[in-house]
C-alpha cells in the first residue's frame, strides 16, 4: 500500500510517499522559516499563505521523486492537529479534495503521535541490508515528543493506543530554547544556536534548577526561561558574564528534566524502549544524555535521523498506514 502523506501544521509544507508504513519512497519538505526570522517566531498569516502557494507543487514533486503517479496511491494521510489553524486548513482541504477526486480513503493523523512514529520508518542512512543496524524499536514504548509547539510524554502499547502520561503546562521545550536565545540575543530559531554555543562553554554557570512537578510526568519551562532573563538583565555587563555558560546551563536544565522524567516513566511502566521525536530531538546534549541514562538503566533509546526529527510528511504517511489498516506492526 502506497500512502501519500501531507503535513502543513506550521511553517513546513511537506508531502511524502511511504510504502507499507515503513519504506520512505519520497519525503519533500519546503519551509517558510526564513521569512519568520526577522520576527523571532512563526507568523501564522505568513505561514498559511506560503502553505497555499507550495502545497500543489510539493505534492507533485513528492510523487515524481517516488517515481509514481496518482493512480499508484492507495490512500492519503494528512495532519489533522495540533497546529496553526490556517496552515492546517490548507493541508486538510487539499487532502480532502484529492481523496475525493481519486476516490481513495483519507486518514487524519495527530501530528505529535506521528513524531513518535518517525522512529519506525526505515533508516536508509544506516548501513546494512535492511537499513536496520540499530534494531527496530519495539512496543510497548515510552515516547518523548519535544518540539517548538509541544512537549509530551506518551505510553505507546500499539500504534492505535497512545496514552498521554504528561505534557508541558506552559512553554514547549523548543519554544523555551527559542525564547532564551532571543533573551541572549543569539537569533532564531534558538534551539540549534544554543546547542552550538553551549558546546563552547567551559562550564555550566549559574545553575538553573528545572521545575520538578513531583508525582507527575508534566513539565514546566517558563520558570527557567524567566530565571535566564533575570540573570541576563542583572549580569550581562559583568566582566565574568558568559553567554556560552548561561546557554549551557539552561540547556542542561531542560535536558536533565526531559531525560529524568522519560527514564522514570520507562522504569515505572516496565518499558525497555524510549522513543524521542520532534525538533528538539536534534539537540546533541539531549541525544547524548538520554542514551547514556538509557544505557545505565537497560533502556534502548531511539532518535530518528535529523530529517525525520523536524516536521515532515513521511511520519504522517507512516502512522496513517497503521490507522487505516488497524495493524500494530
Ligand atoms: O518539530 P519542529 O520542526 O516544529 C514544531 O512542530 O515545532 O521543531 C522546531 C523546534 C524549534 O523550537 C527549534 O528551536 C527546536 O525545534 N530545535 C532544537 C534544535 N534543533 C531544532 N532545539 C534544541 N536543540 C536543537 N539542536
Ligand atoms: Zn512538529
Short mmCIF file of C-alpha atoms and ligand atoms in Angstrom, two decimals:
data_model
loop_
_atom_site.label_atom_id
_atom_site.label_comp_id
_atom_site.label_asym_id
_atom_site.label_seq_id
_atom_site.Cartn_x
_atom_site.Cartn_y
_atom_site.Cartn_z
CA UNK A 1 0.00 0.00 0.00
CA UNK A 2 1.42 3.42 -1.02
CA UNK A 3 0.26 6.29 1.15
CA UNK A 4 0.66 9.93 0.19
CA UNK A 5 1.27 11.90 3.39
CA UNK A 6 0.61 15.62 3.68
CA UNK A 7 1.89 17.79 6.54
CA UNK A 8 1.10 21.51 6.86
CA UNK A 9 0.77 22.13 10.60
CA UNK A 10 3.21 25.03 10.93
CA UNK A 11 5.79 26.60 8.58
CA UNK A 12 6.79 23.44 6.70
CA UNK A 13 4.86 22.21 3.68
CA UNK A 14 5.66 18.56 3.21
CA UNK A 15 4.46 15.65 1.09
CA UNK A 16 5.79 12.09 1.17
CA UNK A 17 5.06 8.69 -0.26
CA UNK A 18 5.55 5.78 2.15
CA UNK A 19 5.19 2.10 1.25
CA UNK A 20 3.59 -0.23 3.83
CA UNK A 21 4.06 2.31 6.61
CA UNK A 22 7.84 1.82 6.58
CA UNK A 23 9.69 2.49 3.37
CA UNK A 24 10.04 6.18 2.54
CA UNK A 25 9.84 6.49 -1.26
CA UNK A 26 9.97 10.30 -1.13
CA UNK A 27 9.81 12.99 1.52
CA UNK A 28 9.79 16.57 0.20
CA UNK A 29 9.87 19.46 2.65
CA UNK A 30 9.65 23.15 1.87
CA UNK A 31 9.79 25.74 4.65
CA UNK A 32 8.91 29.41 5.03
CA UNK A 33 11.22 29.59 8.09
CA UNK A 34 13.47 32.31 6.61
CA UNK A 35 10.55 34.69 6.30
CA UNK A 36 9.82 34.36 10.04
CA UNK A 37 13.40 35.01 11.19
CA UNK A 38 13.04 38.84 11.38
CA UNK A 39 10.06 38.41 13.73
CA UNK A 40 11.79 35.92 16.05
CA UNK A 41 8.93 33.42 15.71
CA UNK A 42 6.46 31.93 13.23
CA UNK A 43 3.85 34.41 11.94
CA UNK A 44 0.72 32.31 11.30
CA UNK A 45 -0.59 34.50 8.48
CA UNK A 46 2.66 34.26 6.51
CA UNK A 47 2.91 30.51 7.17
CA UNK A 48 -0.60 29.75 5.88
CA UNK A 49 -0.16 31.89 2.75
CA UNK A 50 3.02 30.01 1.88
CA UNK A 51 1.29 26.67 2.54
CA UNK A 52 -1.27 27.62 -0.08
CA UNK A 53 1.41 28.55 -2.61
CA UNK A 54 3.55 25.44 -2.04
CA UNK A 55 1.09 22.60 -1.47
CA UNK A 56 0.32 21.64 -5.08
CA UNK A 57 3.94 21.77 -6.23
CA UNK A 58 5.25 19.86 -3.21
CA UNK A 59 2.72 17.03 -3.69
CA UNK A 60 3.60 16.79 -7.39
CA UNK A 61 7.33 16.74 -6.57
CA UNK A 62 6.81 14.07 -3.95
CA UNK A 63 5.03 11.81 -6.46
CA UNK A 64 7.67 12.29 -9.12
CA UNK A 65 10.54 11.75 -6.64
CA UNK A 66 8.88 8.43 -5.72
CA UNK A 67 8.58 7.62 -9.44
CA UNK A 68 4.82 7.25 -9.05
CA UNK A 69 1.61 8.65 -10.38
CA UNK A 70 -1.61 9.45 -8.51
CA UNK A 71 -3.02 6.15 -9.78
CA UNK A 72 -0.42 4.31 -7.66
CA UNK A 73 -1.60 5.99 -4.45
CA UNK A 74 -3.86 3.83 -2.27
CA UNK A 75 -4.73 6.37 0.44
CA UNK A 76 -3.97 9.87 1.64
CA UNK A 77 -2.89 10.69 5.19
CA UNK A 78 -2.97 14.27 6.42
CA UNK A 79 -2.16 16.08 9.66
CA UNK A 80 -5.36 16.96 11.47
CA UNK A 81 -4.00 18.57 14.66
CA UNK A 82 -2.41 20.21 16.58
CA UNK A 83 -1.00 23.17 14.68
CA UNK A 84 -1.72 26.63 13.31
CA UNK A 85 -5.32 26.65 12.18
CA UNK A 86 -4.72 28.43 8.85
CA UNK A 87 -1.80 26.18 7.94
CA UNK A 88 -3.68 23.02 8.94
CA UNK A 89 -6.70 24.06 6.86
CA UNK A 90 -4.63 24.23 3.68
CA UNK A 91 -3.37 20.66 4.01
CA UNK A 92 -6.71 19.29 5.17
CA UNK A 93 -8.69 20.92 2.36
CA UNK A 94 -6.15 19.85 -0.25
CA UNK A 95 -6.08 16.27 1.04
CA UNK A 96 -9.88 16.05 1.22
CA UNK A 97 -10.28 17.29 -2.34
CA UNK A 98 -7.60 14.95 -3.63
CA UNK A 99 -9.03 11.93 -1.85
CA UNK A 100 -12.46 12.73 -3.31
CA UNK A 101 -11.03 13.19 -6.81
CA UNK A 102 -9.02 9.96 -6.88
CA UNK A 103 -11.64 8.04 -4.82
CA UNK A 104 -9.17 6.82 -2.24
CA UNK A 105 -9.55 6.85 1.56
CA UNK A 106 -8.42 9.77 3.65
CA UNK A 107 -6.94 9.23 7.09
CA UNK A 108 -6.49 12.03 9.64
CA UNK A 109 -3.34 11.89 11.74
CA UNK A 110 -2.29 13.50 15.02
CA UNK A 111 0.97 15.39 14.45
CA UNK A 112 2.52 14.68 17.86
CA UNK A 113 1.91 10.93 17.67
CA UNK A 114 3.39 10.96 14.18
CA UNK A 115 6.62 12.47 15.57
CA UNK A 116 6.94 9.35 17.75
CA UNK A 117 6.22 7.14 14.72
CA UNK A 118 9.19 8.67 12.85
CA UNK A 119 11.32 6.16 14.79
CA UNK A 120 9.67 3.25 12.97
CA UNK A 121 10.42 4.40 9.44
CA UNK A 122 13.23 2.56 7.65
CA UNK A 123 16.68 4.07 8.04
CA UNK A 124 18.48 4.23 4.70
CA UNK A 125 21.08 6.41 6.45
CA UNK A 126 22.30 3.38 8.39
CA UNK A 127 24.40 0.66 6.77
CA UNK A 128 23.15 -2.91 6.45
CA UNK A 129 20.83 -4.67 4.07
CA UNK A 130 17.60 -3.79 5.76
CA UNK A 131 18.75 -0.34 6.80
CA UNK A 132 18.39 -1.60 10.35
CA UNK A 133 21.79 -1.62 12.00
CA UNK A 134 20.08 -0.40 15.14
CA UNK A 135 17.25 -2.89 15.81
CA UNK A 136 13.81 -1.50 15.06
CA UNK A 137 12.12 -0.12 18.16
CA UNK A 138 9.80 -2.49 19.97
CA UNK A 139 6.46 -1.73 21.58
CA UNK A 140 5.47 -1.08 24.31
CA UNK A 141 7.50 2.11 24.50
CA UNK A 142 7.60 5.48 26.18
CA UNK A 143 7.80 8.40 23.73
CA UNK A 144 9.09 11.86 24.49
CA UNK A 145 7.94 14.35 21.86
CA UNK A 146 9.73 17.68 22.10
CA UNK A 147 9.39 20.47 19.57
CA UNK A 148 8.63 24.16 19.18
CA UNK A 149 4.94 23.54 19.74
CA UNK A 150 4.73 20.57 22.09
CA UNK A 151 6.36 18.62 24.89
CA UNK A 152 4.53 15.39 25.66
CA UNK A 153 5.27 12.03 27.18
CA UNK A 154 3.28 9.02 25.91
CA UNK A 155 2.98 5.35 26.77
CA UNK A 156 2.53 3.52 23.48
CA UNK A 157 1.22 -0.03 23.58
CA UNK A 158 0.21 -0.17 19.89
CA UNK A 159 0.12 2.31 17.02
CA UNK A 160 -3.55 2.72 17.79
CA UNK A 161 -3.06 3.21 21.53
CA UNK A 162 -1.12 6.21 22.74
CA UNK A 163 -1.72 7.14 26.40
CA UNK A 164 -0.69 10.66 27.36
CA UNK A 165 1.37 10.50 30.58
CA UNK A 166 2.18 14.18 30.86
CA UNK A 167 2.86 17.37 28.96
CA UNK A 168 4.12 20.89 29.39
CA UNK A 169 1.97 23.19 31.47
CA UNK A 170 3.33 26.29 29.72
CA UNK A 171 6.07 26.67 27.08
CA UNK A 172 7.09 23.79 24.84
CA UNK A 173 10.77 22.84 25.23
CA UNK A 174 11.67 24.17 21.77
CA UNK A 175 9.76 27.37 22.46
CA UNK A 176 11.84 27.84 25.63
CA UNK A 177 15.03 27.34 23.59
CA UNK A 178 13.80 29.93 21.08
CA UNK A 179 12.84 32.46 23.76
CA UNK A 180 16.06 32.05 25.74
CA UNK A 181 18.08 32.52 22.55
CA UNK A 182 16.15 35.73 21.97
CA UNK A 183 16.93 36.94 25.52
CA UNK A 184 20.62 36.14 24.98
CA UNK A 185 20.45 37.92 21.59
CA UNK A 186 21.56 34.82 19.73
CA UNK A 187 18.96 34.73 16.92
CA UNK A 188 16.16 32.47 15.70
CA UNK A 189 15.43 29.56 15.71
CA UNK A 190 17.21 29.34 19.04
CA UNK A 191 17.48 25.56 19.55
CA UNK A 192 20.27 24.83 17.08
CA UNK A 193 22.13 28.03 18.07
CA UNK A 194 22.04 27.27 21.81
CA UNK A 195 23.13 23.71 21.06
CA UNK A 196 26.15 25.07 19.17
CA UNK A 197 27.02 27.91 21.58
CA UNK A 198 26.72 25.67 24.68
CA UNK A 199 29.45 23.40 23.30
CA UNK A 200 31.95 26.26 23.66
CA UNK A 201 31.25 26.76 27.39
CA UNK A 202 33.96 25.74 29.85
CA UNK A 203 31.27 25.08 32.49
CA UNK A 204 27.54 25.49 33.14
CA UNK A 205 27.02 28.64 35.20
CA UNK A 206 24.87 29.65 37.06
CA UNK A 207 22.70 26.61 37.82
CA UNK A 208 19.09 26.92 36.70
CA UNK A 209 17.05 24.32 38.55
CA UNK A 210 14.30 22.75 36.43
CA UNK A 211 10.70 22.65 37.70
CA UNK A 212 10.27 19.15 39.12
CA UNK A 213 6.45 18.97 39.42
CA UNK A 214 6.86 15.86 41.58
CA UNK A 215 4.49 12.95 41.23
CA UNK A 216 3.59 13.91 37.65
CA UNK A 217 5.02 13.48 34.19
CA UNK A 218 4.23 17.11 33.40
CA UNK A 219 6.83 19.73 32.55
CA UNK A 220 7.18 23.47 33.00
CA UNK A 221 9.83 25.61 31.34
CA UNK A 222 8.61 29.14 31.94
CA UNK A 223 10.42 29.35 35.32
CA UNK A 224 13.84 28.52 33.93
CA UNK A 225 13.23 30.85 30.99
CA UNK A 226 12.43 33.72 33.38
CA UNK A 227 15.44 32.85 35.55
CA UNK A 228 17.68 33.24 32.47
CA UNK A 229 16.02 36.57 31.65
CA UNK A 230 16.60 37.98 35.18
CA UNK A 231 20.16 36.68 35.28
CA UNK A 232 20.87 38.28 31.91
CA UNK A 233 19.35 41.63 32.87
CA UNK A 234 21.34 41.76 36.11
CA UNK A 235 24.69 40.43 34.93
CA UNK A 236 25.07 40.97 31.20
CA UNK A 237 27.61 43.77 31.73
CA UNK A 238 29.66 41.89 34.35
CA UNK A 239 33.22 41.20 33.27
CA UNK A 240 32.77 37.50 34.01
CA UNK A 241 29.41 37.11 32.22
CA UNK A 242 29.49 34.35 29.64
CA UNK A 243 26.67 33.76 27.14
CA UNK A 244 28.10 30.30 26.44
CA UNK A 245 27.96 29.28 30.10
CA UNK A 246 24.40 30.56 30.54
CA UNK A 247 23.30 28.78 27.33
CA UNK A 248 24.88 25.56 28.54
CA UNK A 249 23.31 25.86 31.98
CA UNK A 250 19.85 26.48 30.50
CA UNK A 251 20.27 23.53 28.12
CA UNK A 252 21.45 21.27 30.97
CA UNK A 253 18.38 22.20 32.99
CA UNK A 254 15.94 21.35 30.17
CA UNK A 255 17.78 18.20 29.10
CA UNK A 256 18.07 16.88 32.66
CA UNK A 257 14.34 17.09 33.40
CA UNK A 258 13.31 15.70 29.99
CA UNK A 259 15.66 12.75 30.44
CA UNK A 260 14.79 12.13 34.07
CA UNK A 261 11.02 12.00 33.56
CA UNK A 262 11.33 9.87 30.42
CA UNK A 263 13.59 7.30 32.11
CA UNK A 264 11.40 7.30 35.24
CA UNK A 265 8.34 6.58 33.08
CA UNK A 266 10.15 3.70 31.33
CA UNK A 267 11.15 2.16 34.67
CA UNK A 268 7.73 2.62 36.25
CA UNK A 269 5.89 1.17 33.23
CA UNK A 270 8.48 -1.54 32.68
CA UNK A 271 9.28 -0.35 29.13
CA UNK A 272 12.68 -1.11 27.66
CA UNK A 273 12.24 1.32 24.78
CA UNK A 274 12.36 5.11 24.81
CA UNK A 275 11.48 6.93 21.59
CA UNK A 276 12.38 10.60 21.17
CA UNK A 277 10.93 12.78 18.43
CA UNK A 278 10.29 16.38 17.37
CA UNK A 279 12.68 19.22 16.51
CA UNK A 280 14.38 19.29 19.94
CA UNK A 281 15.32 15.63 19.43
CA UNK A 282 18.04 17.14 17.22
CA UNK A 283 19.69 18.53 20.37
CA UNK A 284 23.09 16.91 20.84
CA UNK A 285 23.04 17.14 24.67
CA UNK A 286 19.58 15.52 24.82
CA UNK A 287 20.66 12.69 22.49
CA UNK A 288 23.81 12.06 24.49
CA UNK A 289 22.28 12.32 27.98
CA UNK A 290 19.23 10.22 27.10
CA UNK A 291 21.30 7.44 25.56
CA UNK A 292 23.78 7.46 28.49
CA UNK A 293 20.97 7.27 31.03
CA UNK A 294 19.19 4.67 28.92
CA UNK A 295 22.31 2.50 28.81
CA UNK A 296 22.69 2.73 32.61
CA UNK A 297 19.08 1.63 33.10
CA UNK A 298 18.85 -1.07 30.41
CA UNK A 299 16.64 1.05 28.16
CA UNK A 300 17.21 1.35 24.42
CA UNK A 301 16.86 4.95 23.27
CA UNK A 302 15.81 5.66 19.68
CA UNK A 303 16.07 9.02 17.93
CA UNK A 304 15.18 9.47 14.24
CA UNK A 305 17.66 10.93 11.74
CA UNK A 306 17.63 14.73 11.63
CA UNK A 307 15.43 14.91 8.52
CA UNK A 308 12.72 12.95 10.37
CA UNK A 309 13.06 14.85 13.68
CA UNK A 310 11.67 18.08 12.27
CA UNK A 311 8.25 18.35 10.63
CA UNK A 312 7.84 16.02 7.66
CA UNK A 313 5.09 14.13 5.86
CA UNK A 314 6.77 10.70 5.93
CA UNK A 315 5.87 10.30 9.60
CA UNK A 316 2.25 11.24 8.78
CA UNK A 317 2.01 8.70 5.96
CA UNK A 318 3.71 6.05 8.14
CA UNK A 319 1.34 6.36 11.09
CA UNK A 320 -1.58 6.83 8.66
CA UNK A 321 -0.91 3.33 7.28
CA UNK A 322 -1.40 1.77 10.74
CA UNK A 323 -4.52 3.81 11.48
CA UNK A 324 -6.00 2.74 8.18
CA UNK A 325 -5.15 -0.92 8.41
CA UNK A 326 -5.55 -1.08 12.22
CA UNK A 327 -2.32 -3.07 12.22
CA UNK A 328 0.09 -2.79 15.11
CA UNK A 329 3.33 -3.85 13.44
O1 LIG B 1 9.33 19.74 15.22
P1 LIG B 1 9.72 21.11 14.76
O2 LIG B 1 10.44 21.24 13.45
O3 LIG B 1 8.45 22.03 14.63
C1 LIG B 1 7.42 22.04 15.55
O4 LIG B 1 6.49 21.19 15.39
O5 LIG B 1 7.51 22.86 16.47
O6 LIG B 1 10.58 21.77 15.95
C2 LIG B 1 11.14 23.07 15.88
C3 LIG B 1 11.76 23.38 17.23
C4 LIG B 1 12.25 24.82 17.37
O7 LIG B 1 11.79 25.36 18.58
C5 LIG B 1 13.77 24.69 17.36
O8 LIG B 1 14.43 25.70 18.10
C6 LIG B 1 13.95 23.33 18.01
O9 LIG B 1 12.90 22.55 17.47
N1 LIG B 1 15.25 22.75 17.69
C7 LIG B 1 16.20 22.50 18.61
C8 LIG B 1 17.33 22.00 17.91
N2 LIG B 1 17.02 21.96 16.57
C9 LIG B 1 15.74 22.42 16.46
N3 LIG B 1 16.18 22.65 19.94
C10 LIG B 1 17.31 22.31 20.62
N4 LIG B 1 18.44 21.87 20.02
C11 LIG B 1 18.50 21.68 18.68
N5 LIG B 1 19.61 21.23 18.10
ZN1 LIG B 2 6.29 19.03 14.89
#
